[in-house]
Coordinates of C-alpha atoms in Angstrom, one line a residue:
M93 CA 0.0 0.0 0.0
R94 CA 1.3 3.5 -0.9
M95 CA -0.2 6.7 0.3
S96 CA -1.4 8.9 -2.5
C97 CA -0.9 12.3 -0.9
S98 CA 2.6 13.5 -0.6
S99 CA 1.9 16.9 0.9
P100 CA -1.2 16.5 3.1
S101 CA -2.9 19.3 5.0
T102 CA -3.2 19.1 8.7
S103 CA -6.8 17.9 8.4
Q104 CA -5.7 15.1 6.1
I105 CA -3.1 14.0 8.6
K106 CA -5.7 14.0 11.3
S107 CA -8.3 11.9 9.5
K108 CA -7.3 10.2 6.2
L109 CA -3.7 9.1 6.8
L110 CA -4.2 8.1 10.4
A111 CA -7.4 6.2 9.7
N112 CA -5.9 4.5 6.6
I113 CA -2.8 3.3 8.4
T114 CA -4.9 2.1 11.4
Q115 CA -7.3 0.1 9.1
A116 CA -4.5 -1.2 6.9
L117 CA -2.7 -2.7 9.9
Q118 CA -6.0 -4.1 11.4
A119 CA -5.6 -2.1 14.6
D120 CA -8.4 -0.8 16.8
G121 CA -7.0 2.6 17.3
G122 CA -4.0 4.9 16.7
R123 CA -2.2 8.0 17.9
L124 CA -0.1 10.3 15.8
L125 CA 2.3 12.5 17.6
I126 CA 4.0 15.2 15.5
L127 CA 6.8 16.9 17.4
A128 CA 7.1 20.7 17.4
K129 CA 8.2 21.8 13.9
P130 CA 11.3 24.0 13.6
L131 CA 10.9 27.2 15.7
A132 CA 7.4 26.1 16.9
R133 CA 6.4 25.5 20.5
R134 CA 4.0 22.6 20.9
A135 CA 3.7 19.1 19.7
Q136 CA 0.5 17.9 18.1
I137 CA -1.4 14.7 18.9
Y138 CA -4.1 13.2 16.6
T139 CA -6.2 10.2 17.5
Y140 CA -8.4 7.6 15.7
G141 CA -10.5 4.8 17.1
L142 CA -9.8 3.1 20.5
Q143 CA -7.7 5.1 22.9
P144 CA -6.2 4.6 26.4
Q145 CA -8.0 6.4 29.2
T146 CA -5.4 8.8 30.6
T147 CA -5.1 12.6 31.0
T148 CA -1.3 12.5 30.6
P149 CA -0.1 11.7 27.0
I150 CA 1.3 8.2 26.9
E151 CA 4.3 9.5 25.0
K152 CA 5.6 10.9 28.3
N153 CA 6.4 7.3 29.2
P154 CA 10.2 6.4 29.1
I155 CA 9.6 3.9 26.2
W156 CA 8.2 6.6 23.9
Q157 CA 10.7 9.2 25.2
D158 CA 13.7 7.0 24.4
I159 CA 12.3 6.1 20.9
L160 CA 11.7 9.7 20.1
Y161 CA 14.9 11.2 21.5
T162 CA 17.5 8.5 21.0
E163 CA 19.5 9.6 17.9
T164 CA 20.1 6.3 16.2
T165 CA 19.0 2.7 16.7
N166 CA 22.6 1.7 16.9
D167 CA 22.8 3.6 20.2
R168 CA 19.6 2.1 21.6
A169 CA 18.6 3.3 25.1
P170 CA 17.7 0.5 27.6
N171 CA 14.0 1.4 27.7
I172 CA 13.4 0.7 24.0
P173 CA 12.1 -2.7 23.0
D174 CA 14.1 -4.5 20.3
P175 CA 13.1 -3.5 16.7
I176 CA 12.3 -6.4 14.4
E177 CA 15.7 -5.9 12.7
P178 CA 18.3 -3.0 13.0
R179 CA 17.3 -1.3 9.7
V180 CA 13.5 -1.6 10.4
R181 CA 12.5 0.9 13.0
V182 CA 9.2 -0.4 14.3
Y183 CA 8.7 -1.6 17.9
P184 CA 6.1 -4.2 18.6
I185 CA 4.9 -4.8 22.2
D186 CA 2.7 -7.9 21.9
R187 CA 1.7 -8.1 25.5
I188 CA 1.5 -4.8 27.5
A189 CA 1.3 -6.6 30.8
E190 CA 4.8 -8.0 30.3
Q191 CA 6.4 -4.6 29.9
R192 CA 7.5 -3.3 33.4
L193 CA 8.0 0.2 32.2
L194 CA 4.4 0.4 31.1
S195 CA 3.1 -0.4 34.6
P196 CA 1.9 3.2 35.2
L197 CA -0.3 2.8 32.1
F198 CA -1.7 -0.6 32.8
A199 CA -5.0 0.7 34.0
A200 CA -5.3 3.2 31.1
F201 CA -4.9 0.4 28.6
G202 CA -6.7 -2.3 30.6
N203 CA -9.9 -0.3 31.1
V204 CA -10.5 -0.2 27.4
G205 CA -9.2 -3.7 26.6
I206 CA -6.0 -2.7 24.8
E207 CA -3.5 -5.5 25.0
S208 CA -0.8 -4.8 22.5
L209 CA 1.1 -1.9 20.9
L210 CA 3.0 -1.1 17.8
I211 CA 5.2 2.1 17.9
L212 CA 6.5 3.5 14.6
P213 CA 8.9 6.5 14.9
L214 CA 8.8 8.9 12.1
R215 CA 12.5 9.3 11.7
Y216 CA 15.3 9.8 9.2
D217 CA 18.9 9.7 10.5
R218 CA 19.1 12.0 13.5
Q219 CA 15.8 13.8 12.8
C220 CA 12.8 12.3 14.5
I221 CA 9.6 14.3 13.8
G222 CA 7.2 12.2 15.8
C223 CA 5.8 8.7 16.2
L224 CA 2.7 6.6 15.4
T225 CA 1.3 4.3 18.0
L226 CA -1.3 1.6 17.1
F227 CA -3.4 -0.3 19.6
R228 CA -5.0 -3.8 19.4
S229 CA -7.6 -5.2 21.8
A230 CA -8.1 -8.8 22.9
A231 CA -11.2 -8.9 20.8
K232 CA -9.2 -9.3 17.6
P233 CA -9.8 -12.7 16.0
Q234 CA -6.2 -13.1 14.9
G235 CA -5.0 -12.2 18.4
C236 CA -2.7 -9.4 19.5
R237 CA 0.5 -10.5 17.9
W238 CA 1.9 -8.4 15.1
T239 CA 3.0 -10.6 12.1
D240 CA 6.2 -10.1 10.2
E241 CA 4.2 -9.0 7.1
E242 CA 2.4 -6.4 9.2
L243 CA 5.6 -5.1 10.7
K244 CA 7.2 -4.7 7.2
L245 CA 4.1 -2.9 6.0
A246 CA 4.2 -0.7 9.1
Q247 CA 7.8 0.4 8.4
S248 CA 6.8 1.2 4.8
L249 CA 3.9 3.3 5.9
A250 CA 5.9 5.1 8.6
T251 CA 8.5 6.0 5.9
E252 CA 5.7 7.4 3.7
L253 CA 4.2 9.3 6.6
Y254 CA 7.6 10.8 7.5
L255 CA 8.1 12.0 3.9
A256 CA 4.6 13.4 3.8
V257 CA 5.0 15.4 7.0
M258 CA 8.5 16.6 6.0
E259 CA 7.4 17.7 2.5
Q260 CA 4.6 19.6 4.1
R261 CA 7.0 21.3 6.6
V262 CA 9.5 22.2 3.9
A263 CA 6.7 23.6 1.7
Q264 CA 5.6 25.8 4.6
M265 CA 9.2 26.9 5.2
C266 CA 9.6 27.7 1.5
S267 CA 6.6 30.0 1.7
N268 CA 8.0 31.8 4.8
R269 CA 10.4 34.7 4.2
A270 CA 12.1 34.1 7.5
Y271 CA 13.9 31.1 5.9
Y272 CA 15.4 33.2 3.1
D273 CA 18.6 35.2 3.1
V274 CA 17.7 38.9 3.2
L275 CA 20.5 40.0 0.9
T276 CA 20.3 37.4 -1.9
G277 CA 16.8 36.0 -1.6
L278 CA 18.2 32.5 -1.5
P279 CA 17.2 29.8 1.0
N280 CA 19.2 30.3 4.2
R281 CA 21.1 27.8 6.3
L282 CA 18.0 26.5 8.2
L283 CA 16.0 25.9 5.0
C284 CA 18.9 24.3 3.2
S285 CA 19.5 21.9 6.0
Q286 CA 15.9 20.8 6.0
L287 CA 15.8 20.4 2.3
L288 CA 19.0 18.3 2.4
T289 CA 17.5 16.0 5.0
L290 CA 14.4 15.5 2.9
E291 CA 16.3 14.9 -0.3
L292 CA 18.5 12.3 1.5
A293 CA 15.4 10.5 2.7
K294 CA 14.1 10.3 -0.9
I295 CA 17.2 8.9 -2.5
P296 CA 16.2 5.8 -4.4
A297 CA 18.0 2.5 -4.4
D298 CA 18.7 2.4 -8.1
G299 CA 22.1 4.1 -8.2
E300 CA 21.3 7.8 -8.2
V301 CA 23.5 10.1 -6.2
L302 CA 23.1 13.4 -4.4
A303 CA 25.8 16.1 -4.4
T304 CA 26.3 18.6 -1.7
I305 CA 28.5 21.5 -2.6
F306 CA 30.0 24.2 -0.4
L307 CA 31.2 27.1 -2.5
G308 CA 33.4 29.8 -1.0
L309 CA 34.6 32.9 -2.8
D310 CA 38.3 33.4 -3.0
R311 CA 39.8 36.5 -1.4
F312 CA 36.3 38.1 -1.0
K313 CA 37.6 40.0 2.1
N314 CA 39.9 42.0 -0.2
I315 CA 36.8 43.3 -2.0
N316 CA 35.1 44.4 1.2
D317 CA 38.2 46.0 2.5
G318 CA 39.5 47.4 -0.7
I319 CA 36.3 48.8 -2.2
S320 CA 33.4 48.7 0.2
Y321 CA 31.0 46.4 2.0
R322 CA 28.2 47.9 -0.2
F323 CA 29.9 46.6 -3.4
G324 CA 30.7 43.3 -1.6
D325 CA 27.0 42.9 -0.9
R326 CA 26.1 43.7 -4.5
L327 CA 28.6 41.2 -5.7
L328 CA 27.0 38.5 -3.6
Q329 CA 23.6 39.3 -5.2
L330 CA 25.1 39.0 -8.7
I331 CA 26.8 35.7 -7.9
A332 CA 23.5 34.4 -6.4
E333 CA 21.7 35.3 -9.6
R334 CA 24.3 33.7 -11.8
L335 CA 24.3 30.5 -9.8
K336 CA 20.5 30.2 -9.9
N337 CA 20.6 30.6 -13.7
T338 CA 23.2 27.8 -14.0
F339 CA 20.9 25.0 -12.7
D340 CA 17.5 23.6 -13.4
D341 CA 14.6 23.5 -10.9
R342 CA 15.8 20.3 -9.3
A343 CA 18.9 21.9 -7.8
I344 CA 18.8 24.0 -4.6
V345 CA 21.0 27.0 -4.4
G346 CA 21.2 28.7 -0.9
R347 CA 23.4 31.1 1.0
W348 CA 25.1 29.3 3.9
G349 CA 26.5 32.5 5.4
G350 CA 29.2 35.1 4.7
D351 CA 30.8 34.4 1.4
E352 CA 29.7 30.8 1.3
F353 CA 26.9 29.2 -0.8
A354 CA 25.4 25.8 -0.6
I355 CA 24.3 23.9 -3.7
L356 CA 22.3 20.6 -3.3
I357 CA 21.8 18.6 -6.5
P358 CA 19.7 15.5 -6.2
A359 CA 19.0 12.7 -8.8
L360 CA 22.4 12.7 -10.5
A361 CA 23.0 9.6 -12.6
D362 CA 26.4 8.8 -11.1
R363 CA 29.7 10.2 -9.7
A364 CA 30.9 11.2 -13.2
A365 CA 28.0 13.6 -13.4
V366 CA 29.3 15.4 -10.2
N367 CA 32.5 16.4 -12.0
I368 CA 30.5 17.8 -14.9
I369 CA 28.4 19.9 -12.5
A370 CA 31.5 21.1 -10.6
D371 CA 33.2 22.2 -13.9
R372 CA 30.0 24.1 -14.9
V373 CA 29.9 25.9 -11.5
L374 CA 33.6 27.0 -11.9
Q375 CA 32.8 28.3 -15.4
C376 CA 30.2 30.7 -13.8
F377 CA 33.2 32.7 -12.7
D378 CA 35.0 32.9 -16.0
L379 CA 33.2 36.1 -17.0
P380 CA 33.5 39.2 -14.8
F381 CA 30.6 40.6 -12.8
S382 CA 29.4 44.0 -14.0
F383 CA 28.2 46.9 -11.8
D384 CA 26.2 50.0 -12.6
R385 CA 29.1 52.3 -11.9
N386 CA 32.9 52.5 -12.0
F387 CA 35.2 51.8 -9.1
A388 CA 37.3 54.9 -8.7
N389 CA 40.4 53.0 -7.6
L390 CA 40.0 50.4 -10.4
K391 CA 38.7 52.6 -13.2
T392 CA 36.3 49.9 -14.3
N393 CA 32.7 48.8 -13.6
S394 CA 33.4 45.0 -13.6
L395 CA 35.2 42.6 -11.4
Y396 CA 36.6 39.1 -11.7
I397 CA 36.3 36.8 -8.7
K398 CA 37.0 33.1 -8.4
A399 CA 35.6 30.4 -6.2
S400 CA 36.6 27.1 -4.5
M401 CA 34.3 24.2 -3.8
G402 CA 34.1 21.3 -1.5
I403 CA 31.8 18.4 -2.6
A404 CA 30.4 15.5 -0.6
I405 CA 28.4 12.7 -2.3
A406 CA 25.5 10.6 -0.9
T407 CA 24.9 7.4 -2.8
S408 CA 22.2 5.7 -0.7
R409 CA 19.3 6.5 1.6
G410 CA 20.4 6.5 5.3
Q411 CA 23.4 8.7 5.1
D412 CA 23.8 11.3 7.8
S413 CA 23.1 14.9 6.6
Q414 CA 25.3 16.4 9.3
T415 CA 28.3 14.2 8.3
L416 CA 27.7 15.0 4.7
L417 CA 27.8 18.8 5.4
K418 CA 30.9 18.3 7.5
H419 CA 32.6 16.4 4.7
A420 CA 31.7 19.1 2.1
D421 CA 33.2 21.7 4.5
A422 CA 36.4 19.7 4.9
A423 CA 36.7 19.3 1.1
L424 CA 36.3 23.1 0.7
D425 CA 39.1 23.7 3.2
R426 CA 41.3 21.3 1.2
A427 CA 40.4 23.0 -2.1
K428 CA 41.5 26.4 -0.7
H429 CA 44.6 24.8 0.8
N430 CA 45.5 23.4 -2.7
G431 CA 45.5 26.7 -4.5
R432 CA 41.9 27.9 -4.8
N433 CA 39.8 28.3 -7.9
N434 CA 39.2 24.5 -8.0
Y435 CA 37.2 21.8 -6.3
E436 CA 37.8 18.8 -4.1
I437 CA 35.5 15.8 -3.7
Y438 CA 35.6 14.3 -0.2
N439 CA 37.0 10.8 -0.1
T440 CA 39.2 10.5 3.0
P441 CA 39.9 12.8 5.9
T442 CA 42.2 15.6 5.0
Y443 CA 45.7 15.3 6.4
H444 CA 47.6 18.4 7.6
P445 CA 51.3 17.8 8.4
T446 CA 52.6 19.3 11.6
P447 CA 54.8 22.3 11.0
V448 CA 58.5 22.0 12.1
G449 CA 58.9 23.1 15.7
A450 CA 55.2 22.7 16.5
T451 CA 55.3 19.2 18.0
S452 CA 54.5 20.2 21.6
V453 CA 51.6 22.3 20.4
A454 CA 50.3 19.5 18.3
E455 CA 50.7 17.0 21.1
H456 CA 48.8 19.3 23.5
R457 CA 46.0 19.7 21.0
L458 CA 45.8 16.0 20.4
Q459 CA 45.5 15.4 24.2
L460 CA 42.7 17.9 24.4
E461 CA 40.9 16.4 21.5
H462 CA 41.2 12.9 23.0
M463 CA 39.9 14.2 26.3
L464 CA 37.0 15.9 24.7
D465 CA 36.2 12.7 22.8
S466 CA 36.2 10.8 26.1
V467 CA 33.9 13.4 27.6
C468 CA 31.4 13.1 24.7
A469 CA 31.5 9.3 25.0
G470 CA 30.7 9.7 28.7
L471 CA 27.8 12.0 27.9
A472 CA 26.4 9.5 25.5
G473 CA 26.5 6.9 28.2
R474 CA 25.4 9.4 30.9
A475 CA 28.7 8.7 32.8
I476 CA 30.0 12.2 33.4
D477 CA 31.5 13.0 36.8
D478 CA 33.4 15.8 38.4
R479 CA 36.7 14.6 36.8
Q480 CA 35.3 15.6 33.4
L481 CA 32.8 18.5 33.2
L482 CA 31.5 20.8 35.9
L483 CA 29.8 24.1 36.2
H484 CA 30.9 27.1 38.2
Y485 CA 28.4 29.9 38.9
Q486 CA 28.9 33.6 39.2
P487 CA 26.3 35.9 40.7
Q488 CA 24.9 39.1 39.0
L489 CA 23.8 41.7 41.5
D490 CA 21.3 44.6 41.4
I491 CA 23.6 47.6 41.8
H492 CA 21.2 49.5 44.1
T493 CA 20.0 46.7 46.4
G494 CA 22.8 44.2 46.3
K495 CA 20.4 41.4 45.8
I496 CA 21.2 38.6 43.3
S497 CA 19.3 39.3 40.0
G498 CA 20.8 36.5 38.0
I499 CA 23.5 33.8 38.0
E500 CA 25.7 32.9 35.1
A501 CA 26.7 29.2 34.6
L502 CA 30.2 28.8 33.3
L503 CA 31.6 25.5 31.8
R504 CA 34.7 24.1 33.3
C505 CA 36.7 21.1 32.3
Q506 CA 39.3 19.2 34.4
D507 CA 42.1 16.9 33.3
L508 CA 42.9 13.6 34.9
Y509 CA 44.8 15.3 37.7
A510 CA 41.7 17.5 38.6
K511 CA 43.5 20.6 37.2
L512 CA 41.2 23.1 35.5
I513 CA 41.8 23.6 31.8
N514 CA 41.7 27.1 30.5
P515 CA 38.3 27.5 28.6
A516 CA 40.2 29.5 25.9
D517 CA 42.1 26.3 25.2
F518 CA 39.4 23.6 25.1
I519 CA 36.3 25.5 23.9
P520 CA 37.7 26.4 20.4
I521 CA 38.7 22.8 19.9
A522 CA 35.3 21.7 21.0
E523 CA 33.8 24.1 18.5
E524 CA 35.9 22.8 15.7
T525 CA 35.4 19.1 16.4
G526 CA 31.7 19.3 17.2
S527 CA 32.1 18.3 20.8
I528 CA 30.5 21.5 21.8
L529 CA 27.0 20.3 20.9
P530 CA 26.7 17.4 23.5
M531 CA 28.7 19.5 26.0
G532 CA 26.5 22.5 25.4
E533 CA 23.4 20.3 25.9
W534 CA 24.9 19.0 29.2
V535 CA 25.5 22.6 30.3
I536 CA 21.8 23.6 29.7
R537 CA 20.5 20.5 31.4
T538 CA 22.8 20.7 34.4
A539 CA 22.2 24.4 34.9
C540 CA 18.4 24.0 34.7
K541 CA 18.6 21.1 37.3
Q542 CA 20.7 23.3 39.6
K543 CA 18.4 26.3 39.2
K544 CA 15.3 24.2 40.0
S545 CA 17.0 22.8 43.1
W546 CA 17.9 26.3 44.3
Q547 CA 14.4 27.5 43.5
D548 CA 12.7 24.6 45.4
R549 CA 15.0 25.4 48.4
G550 CA 14.1 29.1 48.5
F551 CA 17.4 30.5 47.1
G552 CA 15.7 33.2 45.1
N553 CA 13.7 33.8 41.9
F554 CA 16.5 35.0 39.7
P555 CA 17.2 33.4 36.2
I556 CA 20.2 31.3 35.4
A557 CA 22.2 32.2 32.3
V558 CA 24.0 29.8 29.9
N559 CA 26.3 30.8 27.0
F560 CA 25.6 29.7 23.5
S561 CA 28.3 28.9 21.0
V562 CA 28.0 29.4 17.2
K563 CA 27.7 25.7 16.7
Q564 CA 24.8 25.4 19.2
L565 CA 23.0 28.3 17.4
Q566 CA 23.3 26.3 14.1
D567 CA 21.9 23.1 15.7
R568 CA 18.6 22.4 14.0
N569 CA 17.3 20.6 17.2
L570 CA 18.2 23.4 19.6
I571 CA 14.7 24.7 20.3
E572 CA 13.2 21.2 20.7
T573 CA 16.1 20.3 23.0
I574 CA 15.6 23.3 25.3
I575 CA 11.8 22.6 25.4
E576 CA 12.5 19.0 26.4
I577 CA 15.0 20.0 29.1
L578 CA 12.7 22.5 30.6
A579 CA 9.9 19.9 30.7
E580 CA 12.3 17.3 32.1
T581 CA 13.6 19.5 34.9
G582 CA 10.3 21.3 35.6
L583 CA 11.9 24.7 35.3
S584 CA 9.9 27.6 34.1
P585 CA 11.2 29.1 30.7
A586 CA 11.4 32.5 32.4
A587 CA 14.0 31.1 34.8
L588 CA 16.4 30.4 31.9
E589 CA 18.5 33.0 30.2
V590 CA 20.7 32.4 27.1
E591 CA 23.7 34.5 26.3
I592 CA 25.1 35.0 22.8
T593 CA 28.0 37.2 21.9
E594 CA 27.9 40.0 19.3
S595 CA 30.5 38.1 17.2
I596 CA 28.3 35.0 17.0
A597 CA 25.2 37.0 16.1
I598 CA 27.0 38.8 13.3
K599 CA 28.1 35.6 11.7
D600 CA 24.6 34.8 10.7
L601 CA 22.2 37.5 11.7
D602 CA 19.1 35.9 10.1
L603 CA 19.7 32.6 11.9
A604 CA 20.3 34.4 15.2
I605 CA 17.1 36.4 14.9
A606 CA 15.0 33.3 14.0
I607 CA 16.4 31.2 16.9
L608 CA 16.2 33.9 19.5
A609 CA 12.7 34.9 18.5
S610 CA 11.7 31.3 19.0
L611 CA 13.3 31.2 22.4
R612 CA 11.5 34.4 23.3
E613 CA 8.2 32.9 22.2
I614 CA 8.5 30.1 24.7
G615 CA 9.5 32.6 27.5
V616 CA 13.3 32.2 27.7
K617 CA 15.2 35.4 28.4
I618 CA 17.9 36.6 26.0
S619 CA 21.1 38.4 26.8
L620 CA 23.7 39.9 24.4
D621 CA 27.2 39.4 25.8
D622 CA 30.4 41.3 25.1
F623 CA 28.5 44.3 23.7
G624 CA 30.6 47.0 22.1
T625 CA 33.2 44.7 20.6
G626 CA 31.5 43.8 17.3
Y627 CA 31.3 45.6 14.0
S628 CA 27.6 46.2 13.9
S629 CA 26.5 46.8 17.4
L630 CA 23.7 49.2 16.8
A631 CA 22.4 47.3 13.8
I632 CA 22.2 44.2 16.0
L633 CA 20.2 45.9 18.7
K634 CA 17.6 46.9 16.0
Y635 CA 16.8 43.3 15.1
L636 CA 17.6 41.0 18.0
P637 CA 14.9 40.3 20.7
L638 CA 16.8 41.1 23.9
D639 CA 16.2 41.4 27.6
R640 CA 19.7 42.2 28.7
L641 CA 22.8 44.0 27.4
K642 CA 26.1 43.0 28.9
I643 CA 28.9 45.6 28.5
D644 CA 32.2 43.9 27.6
R645 CA 34.7 43.8 30.4
S646 CA 37.3 45.5 28.2
F647 CA 35.4 48.8 28.8
I648 CA 35.2 48.3 32.5
R649 CA 38.9 47.3 33.0
E650 CA 40.3 50.9 32.5
L651 CA 37.2 52.6 33.7
Q652 CA 37.8 56.0 35.3
A653 CA 35.3 58.9 35.4
N654 CA 37.3 61.1 32.9
T655 CA 38.4 58.4 30.4
V656 CA 37.0 57.6 26.9
D657 CA 35.9 54.3 28.3
A658 CA 33.7 56.1 30.8
G659 CA 32.0 57.9 28.0
I660 CA 31.4 54.7 26.1
V661 CA 30.0 52.9 29.1
R662 CA 27.7 55.9 29.9
T663 CA 26.5 55.9 26.3
I664 CA 25.8 52.1 26.4
V665 CA 23.8 52.4 29.6
N666 CA 21.7 55.2 28.3
L667 CA 21.2 53.3 25.0
G668 CA 20.1 50.1 26.8
H669 CA 17.6 52.1 28.9
E670 CA 16.2 53.8 25.9
L671 CA 15.5 50.3 24.5
N672 CA 14.0 49.0 27.8
L673 CA 16.9 46.7 28.4
N674 CA 18.6 45.7 31.7
V675 CA 22.3 46.7 31.4
V676 CA 24.9 44.5 33.0
A677 CA 28.6 45.5 33.6
E678 CA 30.9 42.5 33.5
G679 CA 34.4 42.4 35.0
V680 CA 33.8 44.7 37.9
E681 CA 36.9 44.4 40.2
T682 CA 37.3 47.7 42.1
V683 CA 35.1 49.8 44.4
E684 CA 35.8 52.8 42.1
Q685 CA 34.4 51.0 39.1
L686 CA 31.3 50.1 41.2
E687 CA 30.7 53.7 42.3
F688 CA 31.0 55.0 38.8
L689 CA 28.6 52.4 37.5
R690 CA 26.2 53.3 40.3
S691 CA 26.5 57.0 39.4
I692 CA 25.4 56.5 35.8
N693 CA 22.5 54.2 36.9
C694 CA 23.8 50.9 35.5
D695 CA 21.4 48.2 36.5
T696 CA 23.5 45.1 37.3
V697 CA 27.1 44.3 38.1
Q698 CA 29.1 41.1 37.9
G699 CA 32.8 40.4 38.6
F700 CA 35.6 39.4 41.0
L701 CA 34.8 42.4 43.4
F702 CA 31.8 40.4 44.5
S703 CA 32.5 36.7 43.7
R704 CA 34.6 34.7 41.4
P705 CA 32.8 31.8 39.6
L706 CA 32.2 29.2 42.3
P707 CA 31.0 25.5 42.5
A708 CA 27.4 25.3 43.5
A709 CA 28.0 24.4 47.1
E710 CA 30.4 27.3 47.7
L711 CA 28.0 29.7 46.0
E712 CA 25.2 28.5 48.3
T713 CA 27.3 29.5 51.3
T714 CA 28.0 32.8 49.8
I715 CA 24.3 33.4 49.1
A716 CA 23.4 32.4 52.7
T717 CA 25.9 34.7 54.3
G718 CA 25.5 37.6 51.8
S719 CA 29.3 38.1 51.9
Y720 CA 29.5 39.0 48.3
W721 CA 27.9 42.4 48.9
Q722 CA 28.9 43.3 52.5
H723 CA 32.6 42.7 52.1
P724 CA 33.4 43.2 48.4
S725 CA 37.0 44.1 48.9
S726 CA 37.8 40.7 50.4
H727 CA 37.7 38.9 47.1
S728 CA 40.9 38.8 45.2
H729 CA 41.3 38.3 41.5
N730 CA 42.4 34.9 40.6

């Protein structure tokens, strides 16, 4: 059986698809859970036929939670029943009464005569968009057991339903201007990522391949610096137009960010076709790009620019979209390293020889990489302890009352000898290797648990702040992960604050706006860290949804009432208040700095004058005694 509608409306999903699948598999009832789509807040549940009698969704049970949120069936969580075979992701439970984890739901099922279940996750690779649960009662003449033929049909129907929902989602994204780059009008990073996942799920088994191309402009910075950013922007528009005209409607051309474009080409006959496509793209840059006026310093109205490309090829359904993108990026780096104006197709990991004299640096980096890999392995097995990751907490104080108005959670990492590693050493490596994603999720979850514990014990109603890296901001599951953590810990969204730096926001402003707006929708507070150090500070304030503005510590360090820094800090405070933002001064270390900040009506202060970042237990003692405000000069800088 094949479903006829590839892009169903919500009402069709509710009625026709759910009813058809339930009837096709001879079930008495079914539930369809669709997880919150990108940047949305709530999951949707549709029902048909016989249903368990419960006020709490059955999907809150550990069995469903592990099926929904375990990334791959190869790393199966202990609560998940065995699938019928590794590649077929359907989970039959022939007798509910024999599943210990279902004991809280025995009455809900038993009261209506439901005796068996079949759970079908709607999943491709790391992306799970929901699940379908079918129920059978004891009244079925064939009994409750699901046959092998029914399970194979169920897998086929689950795949069709996944594609139907994803095509509907992508169609909705394609009609939403928020998913297009403002400058070029091309699909942005979020939309490109979703389109890639959908195309990978649709790859047939007859030998067709899909090419993912990252295109980076060679020496584009010279144009911005040597002519102007305005002409640089116009050049990006002309390149976007030329790339779009190079391909037919099957290809997807998007702007990945900065001077990088992403090109997704499905349904290629074979690998040889990839080389033909790559040569055609490079030929786009053989002719100059013409402008509507001359460049005074070049005495011409046209410019030549070249490009380098990295290509990754998918040859079968089931390949990982994130790995494919990572391989394309690595191939782009290799193309640039090998002379630019060319392309590389990813085959094996790129090798970079160690420069002469850099052995000790390389060894240190290798040790850190190995340690971070071990940390991530521990996270996957939920085996993190204080010898690996920990959080320290630094209070933020109301400048007028001295009361705690917030606490920032700061990631710390220890080596095997319990020595703290400088965050400036391990965080960039975690960013580069991708370790920052599981580590960042651990930070959010741990901070929320700690905040809930403090809240339940009466330690105050202040929010807890966590820092976001650029990789986290690019994570397509970020919003859903935060919603899940808040629900898991029982913490109110208003008690969580996320901090991003100006430099991160500038890298992809459209993405930052979309992600932060979604966080604001669910009630999470937003703070802009290191304000004043970026290139587009005022422009950022115009677009980002913010609650707090944090003045970079570099302006506070040399702060005296008659210095230029004093004027900058005064201006930032006034600007923040005009925009109804709470203004935080970081790095406050002296009483003189505190008094000046108080005189200009800064709202909040944070720094070693009051407390260094502390483990949770030490901070609790500090909060209980109030020593951070009554004896500020007793804290030394270390």
